[in-house]
Short mmCIF file of C-alpha atoms in Angstrom, two decimals:
data_model
loop_
_atom_site.label_atom_id
_atom_site.label_comp_id
_atom_site.label_asym_id
_atom_site.label_seq_id
_atom_site.Cartn_x
_atom_site.Cartn_y
_atom_site.Cartn_z
CA UNK A 1 -39.03 -51.98 18.53
CA UNK A 2 -39.57 -48.41 17.42
CA UNK A 3 -36.54 -46.84 15.72
CA UNK A 4 -35.54 -43.25 16.45
CA UNK A 5 -33.54 -40.97 14.18
CA UNK A 6 -29.98 -40.38 15.29
CA UNK A 7 -30.45 -36.66 15.93
CA UNK A 8 -33.23 -37.47 18.43
CA UNK A 9 -30.93 -39.83 20.35
CA UNK A 10 -28.07 -37.32 20.67
CA UNK A 11 -29.65 -35.33 23.56
CA UNK A 12 -30.25 -38.59 25.43
CA UNK A 13 -26.66 -39.71 24.88
CA UNK A 14 -25.40 -36.35 26.12
CA UNK A 15 -27.47 -36.62 29.28
CA UNK A 16 -26.05 -40.09 29.94
CA UNK A 17 -22.50 -38.77 29.49
CA UNK A 18 -23.21 -35.85 31.81
CA UNK A 19 -24.36 -38.27 34.49
CA UNK A 20 -21.05 -40.08 34.01
CA UNK A 21 -19.17 -36.78 34.41
CA UNK A 22 -21.02 -36.05 37.66
CA UNK A 23 -20.39 -39.50 39.17
CA UNK A 24 -16.68 -39.65 38.25
CA UNK A 25 -15.77 -36.07 39.16
CA UNK A 26 -13.60 -35.45 42.24
CA UNK A 27 -11.50 -32.64 43.70
CA UNK A 28 -8.13 -34.31 43.04
CA UNK A 29 -8.24 -34.52 39.27
CA UNK A 30 -11.18 -32.79 37.69
CA UNK A 31 -11.03 -32.98 33.91
CA UNK A 32 -13.59 -33.51 31.23
CA UNK A 33 -13.24 -35.72 28.20
CA UNK A 34 -13.91 -34.18 24.79
CA UNK A 35 -16.62 -36.68 24.07
CA UNK A 36 -18.76 -33.89 22.58
CA UNK A 37 -16.57 -33.96 19.46
CA UNK A 38 -17.98 -37.38 18.57
CA UNK A 39 -21.57 -36.12 18.34
CA UNK A 40 -23.31 -33.67 16.02
CA UNK A 41 -24.45 -31.46 18.87
CA UNK A 42 -26.77 -28.47 18.79
CA UNK A 43 -25.94 -25.23 20.59
CA UNK A 44 -28.69 -25.97 23.13
CA UNK A 45 -27.04 -29.31 23.97
CA UNK A 46 -23.65 -27.63 24.34
CA UNK A 47 -25.17 -25.04 26.68
CA UNK A 48 -26.47 -27.86 28.89
CA UNK A 49 -23.02 -29.46 28.96
CA UNK A 50 -21.35 -26.16 29.85
CA UNK A 51 -23.88 -25.46 32.61
CA UNK A 52 -23.31 -28.84 34.28
CA UNK A 53 -19.54 -28.84 33.88
CA UNK A 54 -19.20 -25.24 35.07
CA UNK A 55 -21.18 -26.12 38.20
CA UNK A 56 -18.91 -29.10 38.87
CA UNK A 57 -15.77 -27.04 38.33
CA UNK A 58 -17.15 -24.29 40.58
CA UNK A 59 -17.72 -26.81 43.39
CA UNK A 60 -13.98 -27.52 43.49
CA UNK A 61 -12.82 -23.95 42.77
CA UNK A 62 -11.44 -24.74 39.31
CA UNK A 63 -11.94 -21.34 37.71
CA UNK A 64 -9.72 -22.10 34.73
CA UNK A 65 -12.00 -25.00 33.77
CA UNK A 66 -15.05 -22.75 34.00
CA UNK A 67 -13.38 -20.29 31.65
CA UNK A 68 -12.45 -23.04 29.19
CA UNK A 69 -16.05 -24.31 29.14
CA UNK A 70 -17.51 -20.88 28.35
CA UNK A 71 -14.83 -20.31 25.75
CA UNK A 72 -15.78 -23.60 24.12
CA UNK A 73 -19.40 -22.42 23.98
CA UNK A 74 -18.30 -19.08 22.46
CA UNK A 75 -16.24 -20.98 19.89
CA UNK A 76 -19.19 -23.16 18.86
CA UNK A 77 -21.48 -20.13 18.54
CA UNK A 78 -18.88 -18.40 16.36
CA UNK A 79 -18.70 -21.47 14.12
CA UNK A 80 -22.50 -21.25 13.73
CA UNK A 81 -22.14 -17.54 12.86
CA UNK A 82 -24.04 -16.45 15.98
CA UNK A 83 -21.46 -13.75 16.60
CA UNK A 84 -23.28 -11.55 19.11
CA UNK A 85 -24.03 -14.52 21.36
CA UNK A 86 -20.46 -15.73 20.93
CA UNK A 87 -19.14 -12.33 21.99
CA UNK A 88 -21.35 -12.36 25.08
CA UNK A 89 -20.16 -15.84 26.11
CA UNK A 90 -16.54 -14.81 25.54
CA UNK A 91 -16.98 -11.78 27.79
CA UNK A 92 -18.54 -14.02 30.44
CA UNK A 93 -15.59 -16.41 30.23
CA UNK A 94 -13.20 -13.57 31.07
CA UNK A 95 -14.94 -12.95 34.42
CA UNK A 96 -14.02 -16.30 36.00
CA UNK A 97 -10.27 -16.80 35.70
CA UNK A 98 -7.85 -13.85 35.55
CA UNK A 99 -4.70 -15.91 34.98
CA UNK A 100 -2.40 -15.05 32.08
CA UNK A 101 -3.20 -18.04 29.89
CA UNK A 102 -6.95 -17.76 30.40
CA UNK A 103 -6.88 -14.03 29.65
CA UNK A 104 -4.89 -14.59 26.45
CA UNK A 105 -7.22 -17.40 25.36
CA UNK A 106 -10.25 -15.12 25.87
CA UNK A 107 -8.65 -12.22 23.99
CA UNK A 108 -7.64 -14.58 21.18
CA UNK A 109 -11.20 -15.86 20.81
CA UNK A 110 -12.52 -12.30 21.00
CA UNK A 111 -10.19 -11.23 18.18
CA UNK A 112 -11.52 -14.08 16.02
CA UNK A 113 -15.06 -12.92 16.66
CA UNK A 114 -14.17 -9.32 15.76
CA UNK A 115 -12.49 -10.48 12.55
CA UNK A 116 -15.54 -12.51 11.57
CA UNK A 117 -17.69 -9.42 12.29
CA UNK A 118 -15.60 -7.53 9.69
CA UNK A 119 -13.89 -5.47 12.40
CA UNK A 120 -10.43 -6.29 11.04
CA UNK A 121 -8.61 -3.35 12.64
CA UNK A 122 -10.05 -4.15 16.07
CA UNK A 123 -9.04 -7.82 15.72
CA UNK A 124 -5.46 -6.93 14.75
CA UNK A 125 -5.29 -4.39 17.59
CA UNK A 126 -6.25 -7.09 20.11
CA UNK A 127 -3.52 -9.40 18.81
CA UNK A 128 -0.96 -6.59 18.95
CA UNK A 129 -1.96 -5.92 22.56
CA UNK A 130 -1.44 -9.57 23.45
CA UNK A 131 1.92 -9.62 21.68
CA UNK A 132 3.15 -6.41 23.32
CA UNK A 133 1.99 -7.27 26.84
CA UNK A 134 2.69 -10.98 27.17
CA UNK A 135 5.09 -12.22 24.49
CA UNK A 136 8.65 -11.29 25.39
CA UNK A 137 11.78 -12.05 23.38
CA UNK A 138 12.97 -14.54 26.01
CA UNK A 139 11.33 -17.63 24.55
CA UNK A 140 13.28 -19.97 26.79
CA UNK A 141 11.26 -18.91 29.84
CA UNK A 142 7.94 -19.95 28.28
CA UNK A 143 6.20 -23.21 29.11
CA UNK A 144 5.07 -25.48 26.28
CA UNK A 145 1.48 -24.40 26.80
CA UNK A 146 2.49 -20.74 26.59
CA UNK A 147 4.55 -21.33 23.46
CA UNK A 148 1.61 -23.01 21.76
CA UNK A 149 -0.86 -20.20 22.42
CA UNK A 150 1.72 -17.48 21.65
CA UNK A 151 2.46 -19.20 18.32
CA UNK A 152 -1.28 -19.04 17.49
CA UNK A 153 -1.30 -15.32 18.26
CA UNK A 154 1.70 -14.66 16.02
CA UNK A 155 0.30 -16.80 13.20
CA UNK A 156 -3.05 -15.00 13.19
CA UNK A 157 -1.33 -11.62 13.45
CA UNK A 158 0.81 -12.37 10.39
CA UNK A 159 -2.09 -13.83 8.37
CA UNK A 160 -4.49 -11.00 9.13
CA UNK A 161 -1.87 -8.29 8.63
CA UNK A 162 -1.15 -9.74 5.19
CA UNK A 163 -4.85 -9.94 4.30
CA UNK A 164 -5.50 -6.42 5.59
CA UNK A 165 -2.26 -4.93 4.15
CA UNK A 166 -1.62 -3.32 7.53
CA UNK A 167 2.09 -4.24 7.73
CA UNK A 168 5.02 -4.39 5.35
CA UNK A 169 6.51 -7.59 4.02
CA UNK A 170 9.45 -7.78 6.42
CA UNK A 171 7.22 -7.39 9.48
CA UNK A 172 4.83 -10.09 8.27
CA UNK A 173 7.69 -12.50 7.47
CA UNK A 174 9.25 -11.87 10.89
CA UNK A 175 5.90 -12.56 12.57
CA UNK A 176 5.51 -15.88 10.75
CA UNK A 177 9.05 -16.82 11.80
CA UNK A 178 8.26 -15.91 15.41
CA UNK A 179 5.26 -18.22 15.22
CA UNK A 180 7.11 -21.35 14.08
CA UNK A 181 10.08 -20.52 16.33
CA UNK A 182 7.77 -20.61 19.34
CA UNK A 183 5.92 -23.73 18.21
CA UNK A 184 6.41 -25.39 14.83
CA UNK A 185 3.16 -25.75 12.92
CA UNK A 186 2.48 -26.50 9.28
CA UNK A 187 0.11 -23.52 9.11
CA UNK A 188 2.90 -21.06 9.92
CA UNK A 189 5.21 -22.50 7.26
CA UNK A 190 2.37 -22.62 4.74
CA UNK A 191 1.48 -18.99 5.48
CA UNK A 192 5.08 -17.88 4.96
CA UNK A 193 5.34 -19.92 1.76
CA UNK A 194 2.11 -18.44 0.37
CA UNK A 195 3.31 -14.93 1.18
CA UNK A 196 6.68 -15.42 -0.52
CA UNK A 197 5.01 -17.13 -3.50
CA UNK A 198 2.65 -14.21 -3.98
CA UNK A 199 5.43 -11.62 -3.88
CA UNK A 200 7.53 -13.65 -6.34
CA UNK A 201 4.57 -13.88 -8.71
CA UNK A 202 3.96 -10.12 -8.41
CA UNK A 203 7.57 -9.30 -9.22
CA UNK A 204 7.51 -11.62 -12.23
CA UNK A 205 4.29 -10.13 -13.60
CA UNK A 206 5.53 -6.59 -13.11
CA UNK A 207 8.84 -7.39 -14.78
CA UNK A 208 7.10 -8.96 -17.76
CA UNK A 209 4.71 -6.03 -18.14
CA UNK A 210 7.60 -3.56 -18.07
CA UNK A 211 9.56 -5.61 -20.60
CA UNK A 212 6.59 -5.87 -22.97
CA UNK A 213 5.89 -2.16 -22.72
CA UNK A 214 9.51 -1.27 -23.47
CA UNK A 215 9.55 -3.67 -26.42
CA UNK A 216 6.42 -2.08 -27.87
CA UNK A 217 7.99 1.34 -27.50
CA UNK A 218 11.20 0.24 -29.21
CA UNK A 219 9.57 -1.63 -32.10
CA UNK A 220 9.36 1.18 -34.58
CA UNK A 221 10.05 4.89 -34.16
CA UNK A 222 7.23 7.10 -35.21
CA UNK A 223 7.67 8.63 -38.66
CA UNK A 224 6.47 12.14 -39.38
CA UNK A 225 3.41 12.02 -41.58
CA UNK A 226 3.49 13.64 -44.97
CA UNK A 227 1.77 17.02 -45.01
CA UNK A 228 -1.60 17.13 -46.73
CA UNK A 229 -2.06 19.14 -49.95
CA UNK A 230 -3.62 22.20 -48.25
CA UNK A 231 -0.79 22.16 -45.75
CA UNK A 232 1.80 21.86 -48.56
CA UNK A 233 0.27 24.87 -50.24
CA UNK A 234 0.38 26.79 -46.96
CA UNK A 235 4.04 25.82 -46.50
CA UNK A 236 4.87 26.92 -50.00
CA UNK A 237 5.46 23.48 -51.51
CA UNK A 238 6.58 19.96 -50.56
CA UNK A 239 8.62 19.53 -47.33
CA UNK A 240 12.35 20.01 -47.64
CA UNK A 241 15.02 17.75 -46.16
CA UNK A 242 15.62 20.27 -43.38
CA UNK A 243 11.95 20.13 -42.45
CA UNK A 244 12.06 16.33 -42.41
CA UNK A 245 15.17 16.35 -40.18
CA UNK A 246 13.55 18.80 -37.80
CA UNK A 247 10.37 16.70 -37.58
CA UNK A 248 12.43 13.53 -36.96
CA UNK A 249 14.40 15.33 -34.22
CA UNK A 250 11.18 16.49 -32.56
CA UNK A 251 9.81 12.95 -32.72
CA UNK A 252 13.01 11.55 -31.21
CA UNK A 253 12.89 14.16 -28.42
CA UNK A 254 9.31 13.21 -27.70
CA UNK A 255 10.19 9.50 -27.49
CA UNK A 256 13.10 10.33 -25.21
CA UNK A 257 10.78 12.24 -22.90
CA UNK A 258 8.36 9.30 -22.86
CA UNK A 259 11.19 6.93 -21.92
CA UNK A 260 12.40 9.26 -19.16
CA UNK A 261 8.88 9.55 -17.79
CA UNK A 262 8.58 5.76 -17.80
CA UNK A 263 11.82 5.52 -15.83
CA UNK A 264 10.48 8.00 -13.29
CA UNK A 265 7.19 6.11 -13.01
CA UNK A 266 9.01 2.79 -12.66
CA UNK A 267 11.23 4.22 -9.92
CA UNK A 268 8.15 5.43 -8.04
CA UNK A 269 6.60 1.97 -8.28
CA UNK A 270 9.83 0.25 -7.25
CA UNK A 271 10.22 2.60 -4.28
CA UNK A 272 6.64 1.97 -3.13
CA UNK A 273 5.88 -0.41 -0.27
CA UNK A 274 3.78 -2.75 -2.42
CA UNK A 275 6.53 -3.66 -4.85
CA UNK A 276 9.61 -3.29 -2.67
CA UNK A 277 8.18 -5.01 0.42
CA UNK A 278 10.62 -2.95 2.45
CA UNK A 279 13.53 -2.96 -0.04
CA UNK A 280 13.87 0.51 -1.66
CA UNK A 281 15.39 0.39 -5.15
CA UNK A 282 15.78 -3.35 -4.95
CA UNK A 283 17.20 -5.63 -7.58
CA UNK A 284 14.16 -7.40 -8.97
CA UNK A 285 15.96 -10.56 -9.96
CA UNK A 286 17.71 -11.06 -6.61
CA UNK A 287 14.51 -10.38 -4.69
CA UNK A 288 12.62 -12.81 -6.92
CA UNK A 289 15.15 -15.59 -6.25
CA UNK A 290 15.08 -14.81 -2.52
CA UNK A 291 11.29 -15.16 -2.40
CA UNK A 292 11.47 -18.37 -4.43
CA UNK A 293 13.94 -19.90 -1.97
CA UNK A 294 11.78 -18.92 1.00
CA UNK A 295 8.63 -20.31 -0.62
CA UNK A 296 10.20 -23.65 -1.59
CA UNK A 297 11.76 -24.14 1.84
CA UNK A 298 8.52 -23.30 3.68
CA UNK A 299 6.34 -25.48 1.42
CA UNK A 300 8.51 -28.54 2.04
CA UNK A 301 8.66 -27.90 5.80
CA UNK A 302 4.86 -27.60 5.89
CA UNK A 303 4.47 -30.96 4.12
CA UNK A 304 7.07 -32.51 6.41
CA UNK A 305 5.16 -31.46 9.53
CA UNK A 306 1.70 -32.27 8.17
CA UNK A 307 1.57 -34.58 5.13
CA UNK A 308 -2.16 -33.88 4.77
CA UNK A 309 -1.22 -30.50 3.31
CA UNK A 310 0.40 -32.23 0.32
CA UNK A 311 -2.77 -31.94 -1.76
CA UNK A 312 -2.67 -28.16 -1.28
CA UNK A 313 1.09 -27.68 -1.51
CA UNK A 314 2.02 -29.77 -4.57
CA UNK A 315 -0.06 -27.74 -7.10
CA UNK A 316 1.49 -24.57 -5.70
CA UNK A 317 4.97 -26.07 -6.01
CA UNK A 318 4.36 -26.93 -9.66
CA UNK A 319 3.15 -23.42 -10.39
CA UNK A 320 6.14 -21.98 -8.54
CA UNK A 321 8.62 -24.10 -10.49
CA UNK A 322 7.10 -23.15 -13.84
CA UNK A 323 7.03 -19.46 -12.95
CA UNK A 324 10.64 -19.71 -11.85
CA UNK A 325 11.71 -21.53 -15.01
CA UNK A 326 10.16 -18.86 -17.22
CA UNK A 327 12.35 -16.15 -15.74
CA UNK A 328 15.55 -18.21 -15.75
CA UNK A 329 15.12 -19.41 -19.34
CA UNK A 330 14.51 -15.87 -20.57
CA UNK A 331 17.84 -14.79 -19.05
CA UNK A 332 20.51 -16.16 -21.40
CA UNK A 333 23.40 -15.07 -19.18
CA UNK A 334 22.35 -17.14 -16.17
CA UNK A 335 23.69 -20.60 -15.40
CA UNK A 336 20.63 -22.82 -15.15
CA UNK A 337 22.31 -25.39 -12.92
CA UNK A 338 23.47 -23.09 -10.14
CA UNK A 339 19.96 -23.05 -8.62
CA UNK A 340 19.85 -26.80 -8.03
CA UNK A 341 21.68 -26.22 -4.73
CA UNK A 342 18.73 -24.48 -3.05
#
């Protein structure tokens, strides 16, 4: 018996399964099993599957199934980085079924293609259009299927807005919360936790840099240098006490101006969107603790929903705890045990 490599048998297996789809298909319940996930299929094989299944769905007027098949083909092409072909298949999918869910699914896939093509602003614009047109504040009226796809839209919108720095912190946090309110997923909680963790780390680093710079400035006041011999001769002799006092006063005034300028610069940084995340003139310590609470809560909720994220979450938790401990220990006036009630 001649043995064939597995990849040569896959097209034959797909043809056998397609024959099974044709013989078992009827107009009462037309649905296709996802048996393609069990095979390492080529794009050509997937195209054959889509062609046959679209023809069967068209026979019974199931336009939504035709759209889902072409969307699946667009998704596979995008995974293989054939973006232009994927975009063409996605546009074709939109021509079959004009229902709300099918339209949103096509726009969602199109936004993913645009993002992968480095058209970040176009991708975010598409998600904002979906959110503004279809996602109302009355979540109770949504079906479970609608909640699931709307949650995907909100999650991607929050993630991409954060990566593209196109929204402020409060908007991004609210979008993540909208996502897991619609449909709880570990990805939404993990995204919110990562965002809060990053902001907490940024505040800590900025605070430490400011503290170190102030300490260097306060270490030792600058002393006026002794005049050189030619300068002494020009001044008519060695410097008097009055000259020393005047030089020390000028040095002190200069240091005072430097400190005032640093305060102005710090205020500008604190008032900026990057550091304040929407909180002008915020208290750094309180904001740091707030972000820590949000990150810890979201990390644990993500692990609770999907334990497979534990390998990713636990190292982040350890880093978060050590970063948190550094700030608390350096503050001698704080009660270390009050934060155990998070």
